[in-house]
Coordinates of C-alpha atoms in Angstrom, one line a residue:
X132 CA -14.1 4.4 -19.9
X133 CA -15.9 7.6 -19.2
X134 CA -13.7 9.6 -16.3
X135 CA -16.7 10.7 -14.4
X136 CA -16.6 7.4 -12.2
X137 CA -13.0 7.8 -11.4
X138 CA -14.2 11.1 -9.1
X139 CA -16.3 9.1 -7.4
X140 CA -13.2 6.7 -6.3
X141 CA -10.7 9.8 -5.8
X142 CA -13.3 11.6 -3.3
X143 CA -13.0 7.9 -1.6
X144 CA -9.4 7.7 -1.6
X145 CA -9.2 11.0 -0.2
X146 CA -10.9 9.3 3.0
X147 CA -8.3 6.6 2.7
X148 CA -5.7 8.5 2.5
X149 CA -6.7 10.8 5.6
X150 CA -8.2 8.2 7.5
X151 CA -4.3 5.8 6.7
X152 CA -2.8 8.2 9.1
X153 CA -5.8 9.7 11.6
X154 CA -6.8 6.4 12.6
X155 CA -3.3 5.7 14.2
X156 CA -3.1 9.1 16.0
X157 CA -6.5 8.2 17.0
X158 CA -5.4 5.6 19.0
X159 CA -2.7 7.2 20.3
X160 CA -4.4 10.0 21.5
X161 CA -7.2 6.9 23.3
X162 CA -3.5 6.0 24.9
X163 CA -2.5 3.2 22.5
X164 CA 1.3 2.4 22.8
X165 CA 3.0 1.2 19.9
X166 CA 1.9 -2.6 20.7
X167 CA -2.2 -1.7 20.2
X168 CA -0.7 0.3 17.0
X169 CA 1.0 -3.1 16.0
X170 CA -2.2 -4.6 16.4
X171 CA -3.8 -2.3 14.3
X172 CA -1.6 -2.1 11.7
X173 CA -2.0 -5.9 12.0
X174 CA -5.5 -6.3 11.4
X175 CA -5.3 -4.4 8.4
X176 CA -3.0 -6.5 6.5
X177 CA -3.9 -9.3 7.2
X178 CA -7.6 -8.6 6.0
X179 CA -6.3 -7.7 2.5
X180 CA -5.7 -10.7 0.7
X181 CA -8.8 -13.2 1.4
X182 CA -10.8 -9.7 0.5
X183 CA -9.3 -9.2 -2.6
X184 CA -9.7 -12.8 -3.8
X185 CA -12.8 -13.5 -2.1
X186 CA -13.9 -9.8 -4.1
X187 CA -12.3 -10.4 -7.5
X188 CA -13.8 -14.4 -7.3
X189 CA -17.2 -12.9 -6.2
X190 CA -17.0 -10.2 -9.4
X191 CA -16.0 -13.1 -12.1
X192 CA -18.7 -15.5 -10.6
X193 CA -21.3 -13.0 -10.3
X194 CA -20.4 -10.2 -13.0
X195 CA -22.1 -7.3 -10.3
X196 CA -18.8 -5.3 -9.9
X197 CA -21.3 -1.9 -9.6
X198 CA -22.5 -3.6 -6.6
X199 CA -19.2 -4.8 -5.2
X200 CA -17.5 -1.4 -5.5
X201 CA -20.8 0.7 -4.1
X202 CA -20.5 -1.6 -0.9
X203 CA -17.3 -1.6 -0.2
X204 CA -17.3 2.4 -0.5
X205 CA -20.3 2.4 1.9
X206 CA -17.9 0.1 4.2
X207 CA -15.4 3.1 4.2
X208 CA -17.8 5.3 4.8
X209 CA -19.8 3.8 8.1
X210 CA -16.1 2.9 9.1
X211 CA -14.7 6.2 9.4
X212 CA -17.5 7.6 10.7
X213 CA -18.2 5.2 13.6
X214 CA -15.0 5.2 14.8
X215 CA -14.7 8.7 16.2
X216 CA -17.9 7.7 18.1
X217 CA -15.6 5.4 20.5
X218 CA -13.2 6.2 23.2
X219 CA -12.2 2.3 22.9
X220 CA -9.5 1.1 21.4
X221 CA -10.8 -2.6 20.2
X222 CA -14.0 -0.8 18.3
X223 CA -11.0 1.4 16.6
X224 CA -8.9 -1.6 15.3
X225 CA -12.3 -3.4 14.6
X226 CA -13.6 -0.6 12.2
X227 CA -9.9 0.2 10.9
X228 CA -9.8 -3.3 10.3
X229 CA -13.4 -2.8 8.3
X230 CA -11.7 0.0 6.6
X231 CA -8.7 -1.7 4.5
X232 CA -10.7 -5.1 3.8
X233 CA -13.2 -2.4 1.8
X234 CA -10.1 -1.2 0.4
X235 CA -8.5 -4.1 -0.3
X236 CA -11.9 -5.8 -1.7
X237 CA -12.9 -2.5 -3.9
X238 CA -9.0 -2.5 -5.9
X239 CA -9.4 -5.4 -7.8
X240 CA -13.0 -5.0 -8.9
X241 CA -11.9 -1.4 -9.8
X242 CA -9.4 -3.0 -12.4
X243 CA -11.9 -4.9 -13.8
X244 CA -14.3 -1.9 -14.2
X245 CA -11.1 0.3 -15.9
X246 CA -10.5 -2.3 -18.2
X247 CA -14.2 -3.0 -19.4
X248 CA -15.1 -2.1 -22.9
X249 CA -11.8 -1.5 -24.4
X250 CA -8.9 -3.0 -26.5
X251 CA -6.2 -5.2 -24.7
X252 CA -3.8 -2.4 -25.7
X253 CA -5.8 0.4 -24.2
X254 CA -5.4 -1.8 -20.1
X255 CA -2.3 0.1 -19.4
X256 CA -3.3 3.3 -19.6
X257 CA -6.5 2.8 -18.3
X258 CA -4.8 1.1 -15.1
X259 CA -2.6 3.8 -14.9
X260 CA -5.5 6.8 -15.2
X261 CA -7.0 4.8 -11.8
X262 CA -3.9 4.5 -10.6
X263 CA -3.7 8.1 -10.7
X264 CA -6.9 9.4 -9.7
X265 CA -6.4 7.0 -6.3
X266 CA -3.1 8.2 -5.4
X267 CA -3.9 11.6 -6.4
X268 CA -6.9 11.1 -3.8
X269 CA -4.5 9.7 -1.4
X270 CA -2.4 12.6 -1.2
X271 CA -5.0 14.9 -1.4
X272 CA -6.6 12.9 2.0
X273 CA -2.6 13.3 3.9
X274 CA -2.9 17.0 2.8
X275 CA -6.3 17.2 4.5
X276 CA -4.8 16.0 7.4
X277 CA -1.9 18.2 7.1
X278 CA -3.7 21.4 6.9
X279 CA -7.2 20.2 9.4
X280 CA -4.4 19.3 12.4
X281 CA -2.2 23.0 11.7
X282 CA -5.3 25.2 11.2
X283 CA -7.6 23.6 13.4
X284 CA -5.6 23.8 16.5
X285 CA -6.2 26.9 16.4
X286 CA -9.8 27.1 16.7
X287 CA -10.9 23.7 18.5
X288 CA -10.5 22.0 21.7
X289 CA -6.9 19.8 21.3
X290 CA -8.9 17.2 22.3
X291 CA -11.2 17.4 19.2
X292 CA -8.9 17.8 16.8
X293 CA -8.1 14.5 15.7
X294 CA -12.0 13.6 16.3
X295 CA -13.3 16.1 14.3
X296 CA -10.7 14.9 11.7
X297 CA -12.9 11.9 11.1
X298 CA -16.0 14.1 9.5
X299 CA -14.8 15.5 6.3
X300 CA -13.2 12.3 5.8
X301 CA -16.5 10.4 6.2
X302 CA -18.5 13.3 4.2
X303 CA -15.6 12.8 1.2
X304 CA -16.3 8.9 1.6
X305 CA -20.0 9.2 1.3
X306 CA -19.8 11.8 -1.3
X307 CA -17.9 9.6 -3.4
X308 CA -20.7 6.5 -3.0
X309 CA -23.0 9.2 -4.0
X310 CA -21.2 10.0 -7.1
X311 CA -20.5 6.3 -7.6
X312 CA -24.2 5.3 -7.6
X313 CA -24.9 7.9 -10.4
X314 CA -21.4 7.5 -12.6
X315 CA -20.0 3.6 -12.2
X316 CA -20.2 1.6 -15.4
X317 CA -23.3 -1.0 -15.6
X318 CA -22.4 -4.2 -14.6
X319 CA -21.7 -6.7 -18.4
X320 CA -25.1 -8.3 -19.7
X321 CA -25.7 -12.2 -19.1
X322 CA -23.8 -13.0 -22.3
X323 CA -20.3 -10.3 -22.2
X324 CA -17.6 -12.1 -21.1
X325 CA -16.8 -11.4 -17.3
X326 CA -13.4 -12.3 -16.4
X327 CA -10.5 -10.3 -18.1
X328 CA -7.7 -12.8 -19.2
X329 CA -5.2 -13.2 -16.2
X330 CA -2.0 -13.3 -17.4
X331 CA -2.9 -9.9 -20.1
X332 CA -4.1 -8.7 -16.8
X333 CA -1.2 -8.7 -14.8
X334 CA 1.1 -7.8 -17.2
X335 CA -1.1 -4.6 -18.0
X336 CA -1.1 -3.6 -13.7
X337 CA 2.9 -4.4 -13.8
X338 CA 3.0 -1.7 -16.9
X339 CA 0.8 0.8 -15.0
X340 CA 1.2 0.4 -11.2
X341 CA 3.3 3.9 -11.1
X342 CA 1.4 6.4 -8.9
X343 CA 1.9 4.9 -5.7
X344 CA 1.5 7.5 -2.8
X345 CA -0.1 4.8 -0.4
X346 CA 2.6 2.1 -0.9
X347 CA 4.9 4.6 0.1
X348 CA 4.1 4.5 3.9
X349 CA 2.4 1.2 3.7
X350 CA 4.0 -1.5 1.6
X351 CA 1.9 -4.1 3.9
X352 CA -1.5 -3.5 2.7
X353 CA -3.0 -5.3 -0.8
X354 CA -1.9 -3.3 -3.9
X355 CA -3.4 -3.6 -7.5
X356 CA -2.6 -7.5 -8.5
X357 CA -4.6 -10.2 -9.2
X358 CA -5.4 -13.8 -6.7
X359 CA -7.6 -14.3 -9.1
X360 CA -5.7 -17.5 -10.7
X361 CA -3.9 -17.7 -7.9
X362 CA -3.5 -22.2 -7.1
X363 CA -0.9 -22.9 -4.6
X364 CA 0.0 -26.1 -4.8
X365 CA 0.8 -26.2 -8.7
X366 CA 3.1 -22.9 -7.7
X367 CA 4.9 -24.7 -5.3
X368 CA 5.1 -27.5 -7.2
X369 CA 6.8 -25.4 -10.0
X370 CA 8.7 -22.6 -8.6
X371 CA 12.6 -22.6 -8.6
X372 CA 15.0 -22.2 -5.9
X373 CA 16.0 -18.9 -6.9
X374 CA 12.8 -18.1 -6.8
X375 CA 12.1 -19.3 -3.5
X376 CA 15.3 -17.5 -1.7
X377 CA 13.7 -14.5 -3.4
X378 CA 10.6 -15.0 -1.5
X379 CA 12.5 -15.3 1.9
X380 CA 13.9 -12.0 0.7
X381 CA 11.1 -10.6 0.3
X382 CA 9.4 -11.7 3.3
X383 CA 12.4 -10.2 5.4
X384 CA 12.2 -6.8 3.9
X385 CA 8.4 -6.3 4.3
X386 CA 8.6 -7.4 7.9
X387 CA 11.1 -4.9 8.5
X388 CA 8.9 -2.1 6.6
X389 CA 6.4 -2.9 8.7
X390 CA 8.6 -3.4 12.0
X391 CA 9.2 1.0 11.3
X392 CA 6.0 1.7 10.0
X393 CA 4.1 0.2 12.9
X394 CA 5.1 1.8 15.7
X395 CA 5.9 4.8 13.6
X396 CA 2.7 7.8 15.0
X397 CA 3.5 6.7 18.2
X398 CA 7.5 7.8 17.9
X399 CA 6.9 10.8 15.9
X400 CA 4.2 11.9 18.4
X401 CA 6.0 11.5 22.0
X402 CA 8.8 13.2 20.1
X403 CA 7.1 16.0 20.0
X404 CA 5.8 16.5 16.2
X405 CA 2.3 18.0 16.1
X406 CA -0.3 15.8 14.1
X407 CA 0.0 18.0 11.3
X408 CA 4.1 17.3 11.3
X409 CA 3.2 13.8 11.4
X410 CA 1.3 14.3 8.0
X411 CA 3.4 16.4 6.5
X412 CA 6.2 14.0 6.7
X413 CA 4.0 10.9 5.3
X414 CA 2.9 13.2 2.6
X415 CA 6.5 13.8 1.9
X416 CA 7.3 10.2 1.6
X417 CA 4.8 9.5 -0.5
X418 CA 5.0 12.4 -2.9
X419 CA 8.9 11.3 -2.6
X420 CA 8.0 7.8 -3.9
X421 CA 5.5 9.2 -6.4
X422 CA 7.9 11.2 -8.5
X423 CA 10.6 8.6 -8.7
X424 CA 8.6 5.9 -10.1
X425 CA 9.4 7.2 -13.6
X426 CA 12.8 7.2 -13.0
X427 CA 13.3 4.0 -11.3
X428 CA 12.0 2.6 -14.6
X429 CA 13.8 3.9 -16.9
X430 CA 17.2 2.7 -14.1
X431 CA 15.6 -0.6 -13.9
X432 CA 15.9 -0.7 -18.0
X433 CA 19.4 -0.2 -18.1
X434 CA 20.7 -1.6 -15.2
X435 CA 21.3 -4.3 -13.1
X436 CA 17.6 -4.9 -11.2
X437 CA 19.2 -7.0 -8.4
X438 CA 22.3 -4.4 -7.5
X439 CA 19.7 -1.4 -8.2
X440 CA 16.9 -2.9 -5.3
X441 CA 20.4 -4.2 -2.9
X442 CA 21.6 -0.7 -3.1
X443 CA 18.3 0.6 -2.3
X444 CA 17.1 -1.8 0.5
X445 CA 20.3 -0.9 1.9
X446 CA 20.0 2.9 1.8
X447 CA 16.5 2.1 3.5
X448 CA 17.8 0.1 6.0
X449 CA 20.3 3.0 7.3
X450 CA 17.3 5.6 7.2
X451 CA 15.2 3.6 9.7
X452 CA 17.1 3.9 12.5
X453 CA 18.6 7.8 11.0
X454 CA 14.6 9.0 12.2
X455 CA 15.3 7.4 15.6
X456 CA 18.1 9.2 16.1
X457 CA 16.8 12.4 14.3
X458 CA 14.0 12.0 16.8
X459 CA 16.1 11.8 19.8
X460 CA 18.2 14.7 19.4
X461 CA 16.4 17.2 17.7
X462 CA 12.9 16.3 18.4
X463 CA 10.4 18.7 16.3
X464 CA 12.4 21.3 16.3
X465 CA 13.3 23.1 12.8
X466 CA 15.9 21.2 12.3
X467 CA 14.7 18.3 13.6
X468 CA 11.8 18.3 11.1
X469 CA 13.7 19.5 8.2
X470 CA 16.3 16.1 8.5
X471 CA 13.1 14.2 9.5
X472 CA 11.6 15.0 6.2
X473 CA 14.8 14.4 3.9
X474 CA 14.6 11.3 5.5
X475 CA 11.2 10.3 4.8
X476 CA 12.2 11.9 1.6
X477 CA 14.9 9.5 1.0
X478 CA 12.3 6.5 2.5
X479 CA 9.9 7.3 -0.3
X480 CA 12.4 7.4 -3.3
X481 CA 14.4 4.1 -2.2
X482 CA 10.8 2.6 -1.7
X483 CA 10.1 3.5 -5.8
X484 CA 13.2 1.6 -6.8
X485 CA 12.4 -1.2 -4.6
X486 CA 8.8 -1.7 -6.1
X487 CA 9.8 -1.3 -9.9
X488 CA 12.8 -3.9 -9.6
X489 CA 10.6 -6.3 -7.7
X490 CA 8.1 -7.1 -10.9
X491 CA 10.8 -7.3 -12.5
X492 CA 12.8 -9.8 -10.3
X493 CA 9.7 -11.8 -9.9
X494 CA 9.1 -12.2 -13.3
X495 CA 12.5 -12.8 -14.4
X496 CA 12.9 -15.4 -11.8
X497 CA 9.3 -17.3 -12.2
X498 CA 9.0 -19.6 -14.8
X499 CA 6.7 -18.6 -17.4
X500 CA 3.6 -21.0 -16.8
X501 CA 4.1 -19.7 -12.8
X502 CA 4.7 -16.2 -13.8
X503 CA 1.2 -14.5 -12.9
X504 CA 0.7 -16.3 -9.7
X505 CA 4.3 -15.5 -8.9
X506 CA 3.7 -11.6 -8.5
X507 CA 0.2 -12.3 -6.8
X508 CA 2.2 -14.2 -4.1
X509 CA 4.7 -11.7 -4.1
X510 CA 1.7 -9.2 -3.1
X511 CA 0.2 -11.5 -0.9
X512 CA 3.5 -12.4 0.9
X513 CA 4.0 -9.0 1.4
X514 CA 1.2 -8.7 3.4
X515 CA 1.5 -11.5 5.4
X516 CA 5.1 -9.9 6.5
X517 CA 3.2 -6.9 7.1
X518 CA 0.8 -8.2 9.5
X519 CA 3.4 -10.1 11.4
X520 CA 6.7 -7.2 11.1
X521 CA 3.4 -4.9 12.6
X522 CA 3.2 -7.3 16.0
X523 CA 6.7 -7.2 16.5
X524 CA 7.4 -3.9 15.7
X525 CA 4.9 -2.8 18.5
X526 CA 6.2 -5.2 20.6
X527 CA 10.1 -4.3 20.3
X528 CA 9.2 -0.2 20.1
X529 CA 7.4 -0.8 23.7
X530 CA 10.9 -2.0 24.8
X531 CA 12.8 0.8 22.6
X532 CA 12.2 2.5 19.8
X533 CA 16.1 2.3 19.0
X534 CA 15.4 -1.2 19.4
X535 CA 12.6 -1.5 16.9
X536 CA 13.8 0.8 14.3
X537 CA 17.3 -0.8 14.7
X538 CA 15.4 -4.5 13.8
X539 CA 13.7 -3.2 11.0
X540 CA 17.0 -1.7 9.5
X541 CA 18.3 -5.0 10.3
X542 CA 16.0 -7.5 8.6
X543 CA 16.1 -5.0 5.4
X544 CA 19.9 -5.5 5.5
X545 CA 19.2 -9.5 5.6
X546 CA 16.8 -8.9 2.7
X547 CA 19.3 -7.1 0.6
X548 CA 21.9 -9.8 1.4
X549 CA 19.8 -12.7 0.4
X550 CA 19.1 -10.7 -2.8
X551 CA 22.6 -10.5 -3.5
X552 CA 22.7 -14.5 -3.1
X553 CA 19.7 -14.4 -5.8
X554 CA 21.7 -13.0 -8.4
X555 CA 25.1 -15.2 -7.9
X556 CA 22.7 -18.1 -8.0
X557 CA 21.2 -17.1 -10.9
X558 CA 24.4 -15.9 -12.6
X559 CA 24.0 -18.2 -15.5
X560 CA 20.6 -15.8 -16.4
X561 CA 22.0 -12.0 -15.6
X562 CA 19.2 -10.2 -13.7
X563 CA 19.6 -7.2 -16.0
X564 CA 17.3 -4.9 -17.8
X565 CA 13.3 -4.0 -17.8
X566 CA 12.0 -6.9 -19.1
X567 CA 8.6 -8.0 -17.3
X568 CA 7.6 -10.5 -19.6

């Protein structure tokens, strides 16, 4: 795989990465409360997983990934750039909404383009090298951010700030279609065969999904698996009960993610952090997250995966509510932001545990012949907790923010219960050590 097409894909996760955050603060600035943010954060998960199977399902039939990837990075780019041309919220949420199905659409179709034209024992690394390059680019766009918000304040109108925000990340969007047209692979002649093997597949993403800035701050939206085999009824018809409570688990903790996240701009912002605090600390979360992935492996190896993610959901669950009360008592001040960002810190490392033990989990708890379509439901449950954790979380932070960080702490706390009932029932077969089949 030549590494000339993975710029292409970085300069468009820079956009992502900026426009993750801008878009939010966006609609704050347009008035949005924390229920339109809810909304919005909404919309976006709840696009992600028809895209991403319609997408992968649309690559296998068709074999024109090229095509599939070049117009979903057009989508990002008309997206960001259209919606600093509204003063409305709905056209916001709308084009946001445009935004992550692109995303969401583009990851899977990426796989299969990093995986083309080379041995089965080469997919992990080659995951892992896109992996990189997109959360590199991720970072990269919160840095942007970061930096436009602090420097640019000084030079522009407060009010066009934000709005100006939206250019470079549309220029970096368009930019990387531009190099995309000239550098993505050519889509496999009428005879090559089109469809990676499934299961090989999602055992090489478990192996290489370790770079993950974005999931950091947004556990809601679509990561790197697979719907392609994905048939519902024969998984229900075949899943266990531990499996099942498992899934209830995991439902409660991603609602609660998203009940924080959600609402999340607005707080930080009527607390008094600038926009380029707000990016800072979101950078610092997911930069956190990022360098523990290693070593929540290697725990996950040696330890118990089930007391390992407990011990971390509930370490989570206690630093939700910590930035509400950080927030109300030393706002943005110096101190404020330094415990602010020890606890996004802290946010970022627990989520790296979290994601690491939970492939393993899955697979340890799915039988084998449900194994791959037991971590694609995992990502698609996920995100169906996302979209509806985002609705309530606006709508309990318009009451109190206390309130709605309080509830997210407290269905993470369920979460890690219920995974502590996982593990007694499934006693007889120790939940212990890295094995991902």
């Amino acid at each position: 795989m030549a590494e000339r097409w993975l710029y292409g894909w970085g300069l468009g996760s820079v956009a992502l990465g900026g426009a993750s955050l801008v878009a939010p603060l966006y609609v704050v600035e347009l008035g949005g409360g924390p229920v339109v943010l809810g909304v919005l954060a909404a919309v976006a998960a709840v696009v992600g997983v028809p895209a991403a199977l319609g997408a992968g399902r649309i690559a296998d039939r068709t074999g024109r990934r090229r095509v599939v990837v070049l117009a979903m990075l057009a989508l990002v780019a008309v997206g960001i750039a259209v919606i600093p041309l509204t003063d409305r919220v709905t056209p916001v949420i709308l084009a946001n909404g445009a935004i992550w199905f692109a995303f969401a659409a583009a990851t899977p179709v990426l796989t299969l383009l990093a995986v083309a034209d080379v041995p089965e024992s080469a997919w992990s690394e080659r995951i892992a090298l896109l992996n990189q390059y997109q959360g590199i680019g991720w970072a990269l766009g919160l840095l942007l951010g970061a930096v436009w918000t602090g420097v640019g304040g000084r030079f522009l109108p407060p009010e066009a700030v934000i709005r100006l925000l939206f250019v470079p990340l549309a220029v970096c969007a368009a930019l990387g279609l531009l190099l995309g047209i000239r550098t993505l692979p050519a889509d496999p002649g009428p005879g090559a065969d089109r469809r990676a093997s499934g299961t090989r597949l999602r055992r090489a993403i478990r192996a290489a999904d370790r770079f993950s800035v974005r999931t950091a701050a947004f556990p809601f939206t679509v990561g790197r698996a697979d719907f392609r085999g994905l048939h519902p009824r024969r998984f229900v018809e075949r899943f266990t009960p531990a499996l099942a409570l498992y899934f209830i688990a995991v439902f409660c903790v991603f609602a609660g993610f998203a009940v924080f996240f959600a609402p999340l701009p607005a707080f930080l912002t009527e607390v008094g952090f600038g926009s380029d605090g707000v990016f800072a600390l979101y950078l610092i979360n997911g930069i956190a997250a990022a360098a523990s992935f290693g070593a929540a492996g290697r725990l996950t190896a040696d330890r118990d995966a089930a007391l390992l993610q407990t011990a971390s959901l509930s370490t989570r669950a206690v630093a939700f509510p910590a930035v509400a009360l950080v927030g109300a008592t030393w706002g943005a001040a110096t101190l404020g932001f330094g415990a602010a960002a020890v606890a996004f810190a802290v946010i970022g490392v627990t989520w790296a545990v979290i994601a690491v033990t939970a492939g393993t989990l899955v697979t340890r708890l799915s039988p084998l012949s449900i194994r791959g379509e037991a971590l694609g439901t995992y990502a698609a449950l996920g995100a169906l907790a996302g979209g509806v954790g985002s609705v309530a979380g606006g709508w309990l932070a318009a009451v109190s923010y206390v309130v709605a960080f309080g509830a997210a702490g407290g269905l993470v706390i369920l979460g890690a219960a219920l995974v502590l009932l996982v593990r007694r029932y499934a006693a007889a077969a120790p939940l212990v050590g890295g094995a991902t089949g």
